Backbone as CSV, one residue per row, in Angstrom:
resi,resn,N_x,N_y,N_z,CA_x,CA_y,CA_z,C_x,C_y,C_z
1,MET,17.385,13.810,9.464,16.107,13.560,9.969,15.258,12.849,8.585
2,LYS,14.424,12.094,8.654,13.637,11.387,7.783,12.563,11.537,7.828
3,ASN,11.680,11.501,6.904,10.192,11.144,6.644,9.907,9.795,6.700
4,TYR,8.869,9.918,7.842,8.259,8.299,8.267,6.788,8.321,8.263
5,GLU,6.284,6.889,7.853,4.483,6.787,7.988,4.631,5.453,8.599
6,VAL,3.573,5.837,9.652,3.451,4.419,10.130,1.611,4.205,10.380
7,VAL,1.293,2.912,9.945,0.058,2.725,9.923,-0.149,1.753,11.267
8,TYR,-1.285,2.026,12.028,-1.776,1.364,13.111,-3.031,0.740,12.717
9,ILE,-3.060,-0.634,13.519,-4.585,-1.004,13.255,-4.748,-1.590,15.229
10,PHE,-5.455,-0.698,15.594,-5.684,-1.163,17.086,-7.009,-1.938,17.358
11,HIS,-7.377,-2.212,18.510,-8.426,-3.591,18.295,-9.782,-2.790,18.641
12,PRO,-10.847,-3.267,17.748,-12.074,-2.404,17.244,-12.690,-2.238,18.474
13,SER,-12.525,-2.730,20.146,-13.073,-2.161,21.204,-12.679,-0.915,21.684
14,LEU,-11.431,-0.476,21.149,-11.184,0.988,21.584,-11.844,2.278,21.210
15,ASP,-12.104,3.263,21.870,-12.543,4.507,20.985,-11.404,5.107,21.262
16,GLU,-12.036,6.482,20.412,-11.283,7.459,19.680,-10.552,8.150,20.691
17,GLU,-10.978,8.307,22.187,-10.345,8.477,23.019,-8.802,8.076,23.571
18,SER,-9.511,6.677,23.792,-8.131,5.711,24.290,-7.165,5.497,23.453
19,VAL,-7.398,5.378,21.948,-6.773,5.400,21.043,-5.492,6.783,20.717
20,GLU,-6.413,7.812,20.978,-5.222,9.179,21.276,-4.536,9.088,22.383
21,GLY,-4.783,8.785,23.356,-4.057,8.500,24.432,-2.614,7.587,24.200
22,LYS,-2.885,6.539,23.566,-2.058,5.709,23.093,-0.880,6.059,22.243
23,LEU,-1.417,6.954,21.096,-0.708,7.793,20.055,0.032,8.914,20.545
24,GLU,-0.296,9.416,21.735,0.387,10.610,22.308,1.926,9.751,23.222
25,ARG,1.204,8.811,23.765,2.474,8.165,24.305,3.501,7.258,23.289
26,PHE,2.758,7.025,21.872,4.014,6.340,20.949,4.902,7.676,20.663
27,HIS,4.232,8.596,20.348,4.705,9.520,19.145,5.818,10.494,20.122
28,ASP,5.587,10.393,21.670,6.456,11.289,22.333,7.954,10.554,22.125
29,VAL,7.831,9.481,21.794,9.046,8.839,21.414,10.156,9.354,20.316
30,VAL,9.125,9.437,18.981,9.804,9.799,17.744,9.932,11.618,17.662
31,SER,9.151,12.113,18.843,9.423,13.620,18.472,10.245,14.036,19.412
32,GLY,10.898,13.345,20.140,11.783,13.651,21.225,12.802,14.460,20.829
33,PRO,13.618,13.871,19.326,14.962,14.763,19.018,14.873,16.309,18.594
34,LYS,15.725,17.115,18.980,15.354,18.099,18.333,15.360,18.388,16.999
35,GLY,13.903,19.268,16.679,13.692,18.793,15.176,12.578,17.858,14.796
36,ALA,12.463,17.059,15.295,11.403,15.913,15.281,10.294,16.720,15.524
37,GLU,9.191,15.826,14.616,7.772,16.189,14.933,6.912,15.195,14.469
38,VAL,5.748,14.941,14.811,4.724,14.553,14.337,3.778,15.265,12.887
39,THR,3.645,15.014,12.038,3.264,16.074,10.796,1.817,15.937,10.664
40,ALA,1.502,14.482,10.488,0.004,14.522,10.532,-0.221,13.311,11.269
41,VAL,-1.483,13.067,11.594,-2.540,12.034,12.027,-3.949,11.641,11.765
42,ASP,-4.131,10.926,11.126,-5.248,10.907,10.591,-6.127,9.577,10.926
43,HIS,-7.166,9.602,11.351,-7.834,8.534,12.273,-8.918,8.126,11.055
44,TRP,-8.526,6.721,10.479,-9.961,6.111,9.636,-10.795,5.478,10.538
45,GLY,-10.850,5.139,11.725,-11.883,4.575,12.504,-11.703,3.070,12.100
46,ILE,-13.084,2.486,12.719,-13.205,1.372,12.536,-13.226,0.851,11.077
47,ARG,-12.493,-0.073,10.607,-12.800,-0.525,9.056,-12.859,-2.253,9.216
48,GLN,-13.612,-2.679,8.159,-13.271,-4.098,7.694,-12.257,-4.496,7.467
49,LEU,-11.603,-5.570,8.018,-10.477,-6.359,7.645,-10.514,-7.187,6.509
50,ALA,-9.420,-7.301,5.664,-9.569,-8.149,4.528,-9.618,-9.614,4.542
51,TYR,-8.813,-9.822,5.985,-8.902,-11.665,6.760,-8.542,-11.273,8.308
52,GLU,-8.899,-12.214,8.847,-8.686,-12.037,10.241,-7.627,-11.498,10.811
53,VAL,-7.511,-10.680,11.844,-6.147,-10.499,12.358,-6.361,-10.488,13.778
54,ARG,-5.766,-11.735,14.384,-5.932,-11.852,15.995,-7.517,-12.252,16.578
55,ASP,-8.289,-13.135,15.430,-9.681,-13.161,15.697,-10.691,-11.906,15.693
56,GLN,-10.003,-11.136,14.915,-10.729,-9.936,14.693,-11.060,-9.869,13.326
57,ASN,-12.691,-9.187,12.617,-12.775,-8.856,11.467,-12.836,-7.660,11.062
58,GLN,-12.670,-6.850,12.331,-12.865,-5.260,12.204,-11.094,-4.819,12.703
59,GLY,-10.801,-3.529,12.642,-9.638,-2.823,13.288,-10.000,-1.320,12.965
60,TYR,-9.292,-0.728,13.932,-9.300,0.644,14.049,-8.378,1.138,13.515
61,TYR,-8.386,1.732,12.495,-6.824,2.078,11.712,-6.723,3.900,12.166
62,VAL,-5.269,3.934,12.066,-4.737,5.386,11.967,-3.617,5.525,11.204
63,VAL,-3.558,6.357,10.885,-2.256,6.698,9.781,-1.622,7.978,10.375
64,ALA,-0.192,7.741,10.596,0.368,9.050,11.197,1.888,8.983,10.332
65,GLN,2.513,10.809,9.984,3.356,10.816,9.641,4.559,11.775,10.260
66,PHE,5.555,11.521,10.463,6.450,12.319,11.189,8.097,12.443,10.754
67,VAL,8.654,13.274,10.939,10.046,13.535,10.992,10.975,13.203,12.166
68,THR,11.653,12.403,11.898,12.460,12.155,13.223,13.862,11.381,12.594
69,GLU,14.634,11.215,13.757,16.256,10.508,13.495,15.867,9.155,13.364
70,PRO,16.595,8.108,12.485,16.483,6.688,12.312,16.421,6.239,13.357
71,THR,17.722,6.590,14.382,17.932,6.214,15.633,16.597,5.971,16.352
72,THR,15.759,6.697,16.085,14.542,6.577,17.719,13.732,5.546,17.289
73,LEU,14.033,5.037,15.926,12.775,3.889,15.753,12.684,2.415,16.281
74,SER,14.080,1.922,16.588,14.088,0.738,17.250,13.330,0.973,18.704
75,GLU,13.718,2.356,19.317,12.374,2.224,20.527,11.303,2.241,20.282
76,PHE,10.769,2.881,19.548,9.736,3.379,18.779,8.998,1.843,18.499
77,GLU,9.439,1.234,17.842,9.163,-0.230,17.415,8.681,-1.252,18.832
78,ARG,9.716,-1.108,19.646,9.518,-1.547,20.871,8.456,-1.290,21.581
79,LEU,8.170,-0.127,21.951,7.087,0.248,22.255,5.905,-0.378,21.910
80,LEU,5.827,-0.098,20.371,4.361,-0.533,19.688,4.325,-2.169,20.236
81,LYS,5.388,-2.942,20.059,5.178,-4.342,20.401,4.567,-4.614,21.610
82,LEU,4.865,-3.708,22.486,4.343,-4.134,23.991,2.961,-4.072,23.962
83,ASP,2.188,-3.164,23.156,1.302,-3.008,23.434,0.047,-3.912,22.848
84,GLU,-0.783,-4.605,23.626,-1.594,-5.806,23.446,-2.801,-5.480,22.678
85,GLU,-3.288,-4.383,22.725,-4.360,-3.493,21.758,-4.062,-3.067,20.722
86,LEU,-2.556,-3.360,20.437,-2.209,-3.014,18.804,-1.996,-3.957,18.297
87,MET,-3.051,-4.255,17.391,-3.170,-5.680,16.533,-2.061,-5.981,15.660
88,ARG,-1.680,-4.597,14.960,-0.747,-4.892,13.832,-0.050,-3.035,13.477
89,PHE,1.088,-3.059,13.023,1.528,-2.100,12.616,2.406,-2.035,11.438
90,LEU,2.482,-0.761,10.984,3.688,-1.133,9.647,4.378,0.607,9.834
91,VAL,5.466,0.300,9.965,6.228,1.644,9.729,7.310,1.613,8.259
92,VAL,7.315,2.952,7.402,7.688,2.918,5.827,8.347,4.216,5.902
93,LEU,9.006,4.450,5.355,9.857,5.309,4.948,8.893,6.635,4.103
94,SER,8.130,7.620,4.238,7.335,8.249,3.574,8.127,8.746,1.990
95,GLU,7.151,8.899,0.980,7.887,8.557,-0.272,6.733,10.046,-0.888
96,GLY,5.731,10.507,-0.103,5.091,11.438,-0.272,3.602,10.836,-0.530
97,GLU,3.244,9.775,-0.190,1.759,9.555,-0.015,1.094,10.072,0.970
98,PRO,-0.160,10.521,0.770,-0.980,10.803,1.365,-1.386,10.275,2.473
99,THR,-1.531,10.733,3.534,-2.652,9.634,4.932,-3.540,8.811,4.611
100,SER,-4.472,9.584,3.511,-5.763,8.735,2.966,-5.442,8.017,1.991
101,GLY,-6.343,7.035,1.684,-6.095,5.574,0.890,-6.274,6.349,-0.501
102,GLN,-5.892,7.292,-1.199,-5.618,7.611,-2.541,-4.373,7.902,-2.914
103,SER,-3.840,7.600,-3.971,-2.757,7.742,-4.812,-2.804,9.310,-5.457
104,ILE,-1.572,9.582,-5.823,-1.600,11.244,-6.406,-1.397,10.816,-7.962
105,MET,-2.598,11.231,-8.874,-2.971,11.266,-9.884,-2.209,12.487,-11.038
106,ALA,-1.705,12.055,-11.966,-1.226,13.117,-12.924,-2.730,13.949,-13.542
107,GLU,-2.517,15.191,-13.545,-3.949,16.291,-13.943,-3.975,16.072,-15.431
108,VAL,-3.159,15.807,-16.224,-3.695,15.380,-17.762,-3.550,13.786,-18.044
109,PHE,-4.660,13.376,-18.822,-4.778,12.078,-19.158,-3.730,12.089,-20.508
110,GLU,-3.014,10.730,-20.352,-2.074,10.690,-21.649,-2.110,9.221,-22.045
111,SER,-3.205,8.618,-21.934,-3.752,7.666,-22.745,-3.991,7.173,-23.857
112,ASP,-4.254,8.572,-24.833,-4.279,8.771,-26.041,-3.038,8.458,-26.988
113,ASP,-1.781,8.751,-26.281,-0.774,7.888,-27.160,-0.443,6.663,-26.694
114,PRO,-0.657,5.921,-28.018,-0.785,4.611,-27.840,0.745,4.040,-27.783
115,ASP,2.024,4.725,-27.935,3.603,4.566,-27.939,3.862,4.924,-26.527
116,ARG,3.379,5.528,-25.497,3.857,5.939,-24.412,3.359,4.878,-23.458
117,ASP,4.332,4.340,-22.602,4.001,3.523,-21.549,3.281,4.246,-20.391
118,ASP,2.422,3.805,-19.791,1.262,4.956,-18.508,1.996,4.332,-16.606
119,HIS,1.914,5.465,-16.381,2.153,5.371,-14.773,3.652,5.548,-14.596
120,ASP,5.131,5.932,-15.538,5.714,5.982,-15.220,6.911,6.374,-16.372
121,ASP,8.175,6.734,-16.071,9.264,6.909,-17.032,9.675,5.831,-17.877
122,ASP,10.022,6.141,-19.046,10.545,5.064,-19.961,11.650,4.612,-19.535
123,ASP,11.939,3.836,-18.441,13.207,3.399,-17.867,12.955,2.054,-17.682
124,ASP,13.986,1.367,-17.563,14.206,0.151,-17.157,13.723,-0.951,-17.915
125,ASP,13.855,-0.750,-19.483,13.153,-1.653,-20.299,14.137,-2.997,-20.292
126,GLU,15.159,-2.929,-19.739,16.030,-4.085,-19.640,15.426,-5.000,-18.804
127,ASP,14.610,-4.615,-17.969,13.888,-5.481,-16.957,12.687,-6.000,-17.094
128,ASP,12.347,-6.044,-18.820,11.044,-6.608,-19.043,11.215,-7.851,-18.546
129,HIS,11.722,-8.654,-18.630,11.834,-9.971,-18.211,11.822,-10.637,-16.693
130,GLU,11.942,-9.251,-15.838,11.912,-9.727,-14.234,11.420,-11.062,-13.918
131,ASP,12.164,-12.064,-13.090,11.614,-13.452,-12.889,10.828,-13.269,-11.180
132,GLU,10.122,-12.577,-11.525,8.979,-12.899,-10.098,7.899,-13.178,-10.252
133,ASP,7.517,-14.066,-9.301,6.649,-15.278,-9.365,5.045,-14.685,-9.787
134,GLU,4.634,-13.672,-9.677,3.472,-12.667,-10.413,3.609,-12.303,-11.792
135,ASP,4.959,-12.207,-11.944,4.950,-12.091,-13.477,4.422,-13.182,-14.604
136,ASP,4.413,-14.243,-13.977,4.537,-15.645,-14.597,2.956,-15.956,-15.126
137,LEU,2.124,-14.544,-14.751,0.756,-15.109,-15.171,0.434,-15.216,-16.567
138,ASP,-0.393,-16.308,-16.809,-0.863,-16.729,-18.095,-1.543,-15.653,-18.921
139,ASP,-1.596,-15.208,-20.017,-3.008,-14.665,-20.661,-4.216,-14.666,-20.077
140,ASP,-4.746,-15.701,-20.001,-5.645,-16.027,-19.917,-6.657,-15.936,-18.762
141,ASP,-5.572,-15.871,-17.683,-6.091,-15.322,-16.201,-6.326,-13.909,-16.055
142,SER,-6.029,-13.151,-17.322,-6.311,-11.610,-17.177,-7.803,-11.443,-16.971
143,PRO,-8.392,-10.549,-16.549,-9.511,-10.588,-16.257,-10.131,-9.449,-17.549
144,PRO,-11.293,-9.526,-17.812,-11.831,-8.740,-19.182,-11.144,-7.521,-19.934
145,GLU,-11.258,-6.514,-18.614,-10.910,-5.224,-19.119,-9.472,-5.280,-19.401
146,PHE,-8.680,-6.109,-19.044,-7.136,-6.220,-19.292,-6.558,-6.955,-20.843
147,ALA,-7.815,-7.946,-20.938,-7.563,-8.963,-22.125,-7.901,-8.530,-23.371
148,GLY,-7.300,-8.700,-24.017,-7.655,-8.110,-25.530,-7.315,-9.239,-26.566
149,GLY,-6.535,-10.474,-26.184,-6.159,-11.200,-27.128,-4.887,-11.030,-27.227
150,ARG,-4.242,-12.014,-28.208,-2.642,-12.058,-28.306,-2.287,-10.928,-29.093
151,GLY,-1.435,-10.172,-28.580,-1.238,-9.138,-29.347,-1.648,-7.783,-29.585
152,ARG,-2.953,-7.586,-28.650,-3.776,-6.774,-28.620,-4.097,-6.283,-26.966
153,ARG,-3.033,-6.874,-26.011,-3.318,-6.312,-24.840,-3.267,-5.220,-24.587
154,ARG,-4.137,-4.438,-23.335,-4.066,-3.215,-23.253,-3.698,-2.750,-21.790
155,ARG,-2.885,-1.666,-21.923,-2.302,-1.231,-20.684,-3.760,-0.289,-19.735
156,VAL,-3.330,-0.114,-18.569,-4.301,0.387,-17.946,-4.819,1.936,-18.283
157,GLU,-5.712,2.381,-18.533,-6.605,3.482,-18.946,-6.728,4.298,-17.705
158,GLY,-6.741,5.747,-18.090,-6.659,6.596,-16.961,-5.506,7.797,-17.087
159,PRO,-5.608,8.707,-15.809,-4.066,9.324,-15.665,-3.073,8.436,-15.175
160,ARG,-2.082,9.056,-15.443,-0.902,8.905,-15.050,-0.804,8.644,-13.487
161,ILE,-0.341,7.491,-12.765,0.089,7.651,-11.338,1.388,8.571,-11.008
162,GLU,1.348,9.475,-10.161,2.133,10.014,-10.069,2.990,9.282,-8.678
163,VAL,2.369,9.314,-7.698,2.600,7.910,-6.421,1.460,7.428,-6.064
164,LEU,2.405,6.050,-6.238,1.452,4.785,-5.922,0.828,4.449,-4.455
165,ASN,0.236,4.887,-3.826,-0.527,4.498,-2.449,-0.559,3.394,-2.086
166,TYR,0.670,2.980,-1.267,0.322,1.359,-0.861,-1.258,1.175,-0.405
167,LYS,-1.880,1.924,0.173,-3.109,2.526,1.287,-4.515,2.392,0.037
168,ASP,-3.920,2.470,-1.174,-5.014,2.738,-2.097,-5.638,1.415,-2.667
169,VAL,-6.407,0.883,-1.452,-7.054,-0.354,-2.590,-7.897,-0.535,-3.577
170,SER,-8.368,0.821,-3.888,-9.199,0.774,-5.439,-7.949,0.139,-6.376
171,THR,-7.123,1.273,-6.489,-6.108,1.304,-7.569,-5.448,-0.251,-7.442
172,LEU,-4.582,-0.627,-6.337,-3.792,-1.616,-6.131,-5.004,-3.020,-6.876
173,SER,-6.232,-3.005,-6.625,-7.089,-4.061,-6.996,-7.155,-4.263,-8.307
174,ARG,-7.062,-3.102,-9.040,-7.115,-3.317,-10.407,-5.562,-3.964,-11.514
175,PHE,-4.769,-4.064,-10.387,-3.601,-4.901,-10.759,-3.514,-6.397,-10.200
176,VAL,-4.741,-6.748,-9.245,-4.445,-7.985,-8.908,-5.624,-9.014,-9.225
177,THR,-5.425,-9.995,-9.538,-6.517,-11.203,-10.009,-7.130,-11.773,-8.868
178,GLU,-8.279,-12.668,-8.888,-8.994,-12.996,-8.075,-8.300,-13.822,-7.317
179,GLN,-7.176,-14.590,-8.075,-6.418,-15.782,-7.497,-5.287,-15.218,-6.383
180,GLY,-5.668,-13.499,-6.492,-4.489,-13.073,-5.584,-3.017,-12.751,-6.280
181,LYS,-3.002,-12.889,-7.696,-1.826,-12.610,-8.514,-1.443,-11.157,-8.750
182,ILE,-0.452,-10.635,-9.068,-0.328,-9.368,-9.623,-0.259,-9.493,-11.166
183,LEU,-0.808,-8.647,-11.551,-1.242,-9.008,-13.193,0.349,-8.581,-13.795
184,PRO,0.981,-9.321,-14.817,2.050,-8.684,-15.008,2.015,-7.508,-15.970
185,LYS,3.143,-6.872,-15.985,3.637,-5.838,-17.048,3.197,-5.801,-18.317
186,ARG,3.540,-7.001,-19.142,3.192,-7.627,-20.375,1.701,-7.373,-20.768
187,THR,0.962,-7.557,-19.656,-0.587,-7.161,-19.867,-1.001,-5.917,-19.400
188,THR,-0.189,-5.513,-18.639,-1.047,-3.706,-18.113,-0.003,-2.764,-19.046
189,LYS,1.042,-2.959,-19.285,1.704,-2.088,-20.106,2.454,-1.066,-19.062
190,VAL,3.098,-1.609,-17.891,3.597,-0.319,-17.428,4.924,-0.485,-17.133
191,THR,5.782,0.153,-16.758,6.954,0.011,-16.814,7.569,-0.900,-15.504
192,ALA,8.762,-1.038,-15.476,9.384,-2.320,-14.615,9.632,-1.534,-13.451
193,ARG,10.155,-0.177,-13.435,9.747,0.561,-12.206,8.536,1.021,-11.647
194,PHE,7.564,0.828,-12.542,6.468,0.943,-11.821,5.938,-0.804,-11.267
195,GLN,6.332,-1.644,-11.810,6.134,-2.895,-11.442,6.588,-3.166,-10.003
196,ARG,7.665,-2.931,-9.947,8.291,-3.318,-8.455,7.658,-2.178,-7.713
197,ASP,7.258,-1.036,-7.614,6.384,-0.524,-6.997,5.234,-0.954,-6.396
198,LEU,4.709,-1.371,-7.455,3.122,-2.196,-7.433,3.424,-3.572,-6.349
199,GLY,4.651,-4.123,-6.670,4.780,-5.232,-5.882,4.798,-4.752,-4.347
200,THR,5.826,-3.934,-4.485,5.996,-3.474,-2.788,4.633,-2.986,-2.154
201,ALA,3.809,-2.126,-3.023,2.402,-1.699,-2.520,1.544,-2.719,-1.911
202,VAL,1.452,-3.922,-2.887,0.551,-4.812,-2.713,0.892,-5.618,-1.739
203,LYS,2.329,-5.836,-1.420,2.788,-6.631,0.052,2.272,-5.697,1.545
204,ARG,2.434,-4.617,1.120,2.261,-3.826,2.287,1.032,-3.844,2.703
205,ALA,-0.147,-3.504,1.484,-1.303,-3.569,1.397,-1.887,-4.850,2.171
206,ARG,-1.409,-6.005,1.783,-1.948,-7.432,2.538,-1.498,-7.554,3.763
207,PHE,-0.278,-7.191,4.161,0.014,-7.233,5.596,-0.695,-6.286,6.459
208,LEU,-1.150,-5.059,6.097,-2.039,-4.422,6.702,-3.420,-4.738,6.836
209,ALA,-3.909,-5.899,6.204,-5.335,-6.638,5.981,-6.309,-5.629,5.168
210,LEU,-5.614,-4.454,3.917,-6.309,-4.014,3.347,-6.551,-4.324,2.190
211,LEU,-5.855,-5.699,2.034,-6.210,-6.440,0.419,-6.248,-7.768,1.134
212,PRO,-6.961,-8.764,0.507,-7.003,-10.216,0.975,-5.935,-10.800,0.283
213,TYR,-5.093,-12.029,0.653,-4.051,-12.665,-0.460,-5.061,-13.365,-1.517
214,VAL,-6.195,-13.815,-1.401,-6.965,-14.504,-2.192,-8.266,-14.147,-1.988
215,GLN,-9.090,-13.694,-3.284,-10.566,-13.490,-2.898,-11.226,-14.722,-2.851
216,HIS,-12.227,-14.230,-1.659,-13.036,-15.280,-1.362,-14.425,-15.342,-1.865
217,HIS,-15.131,-16.349,-2.401,-16.447,-15.938,-2.857,-17.214,-17.058,-2.292
218,ASP,-18.472,-16.598,-1.911,-19.593,-17.419,-1.470,-19.846,-18.679,-2.019
219,GLN,-20.057,-19.334,-1.578,-20.605,-20.724,-2.392,-22.185,-20.545,-2.482
């Protein structure tokens, strides 16, 4: 058995009762094996999409977590793809993220130690020069809260992030520029491991229309 999380985006015309009926049918598949169960269902309701999906600018979001055998996922996803009122979905292994759009933060602030990298353990130092496209961001592209001039770049202040939630738009937005690029670790001073987790979280948030690919401004 493994822990999974699924985020659904239903057509905004559906009400809660209609969505519940669909969820019951979907979850019957993953809760079928002995010991399998749906552990949480969180209705976010109607939310604005970061970009249009199937000509819609709103969607009805639901986040569910369940424990099941990996062999049930193929039938589960097949059923989801057949539902024309399900605009988009994402199934991932659950790594302790809450169903809400919040990350899990450390209780103690550690920003007073200038020699400590925030947000993660001091590992993977050898990966400082990962060749991801988003890491090629020039210093001049950094927003004011991260820019401090050459040799004076600041890491993100605040409590250490214990579990980065890919649904946490406010936190992820702090690491993304208006051009849609992820800030490089040499600017934010996070570890390589956190930077990799950040890249995965941003990609998931974009797929779920929680984050835009590029910020749009009114002319």
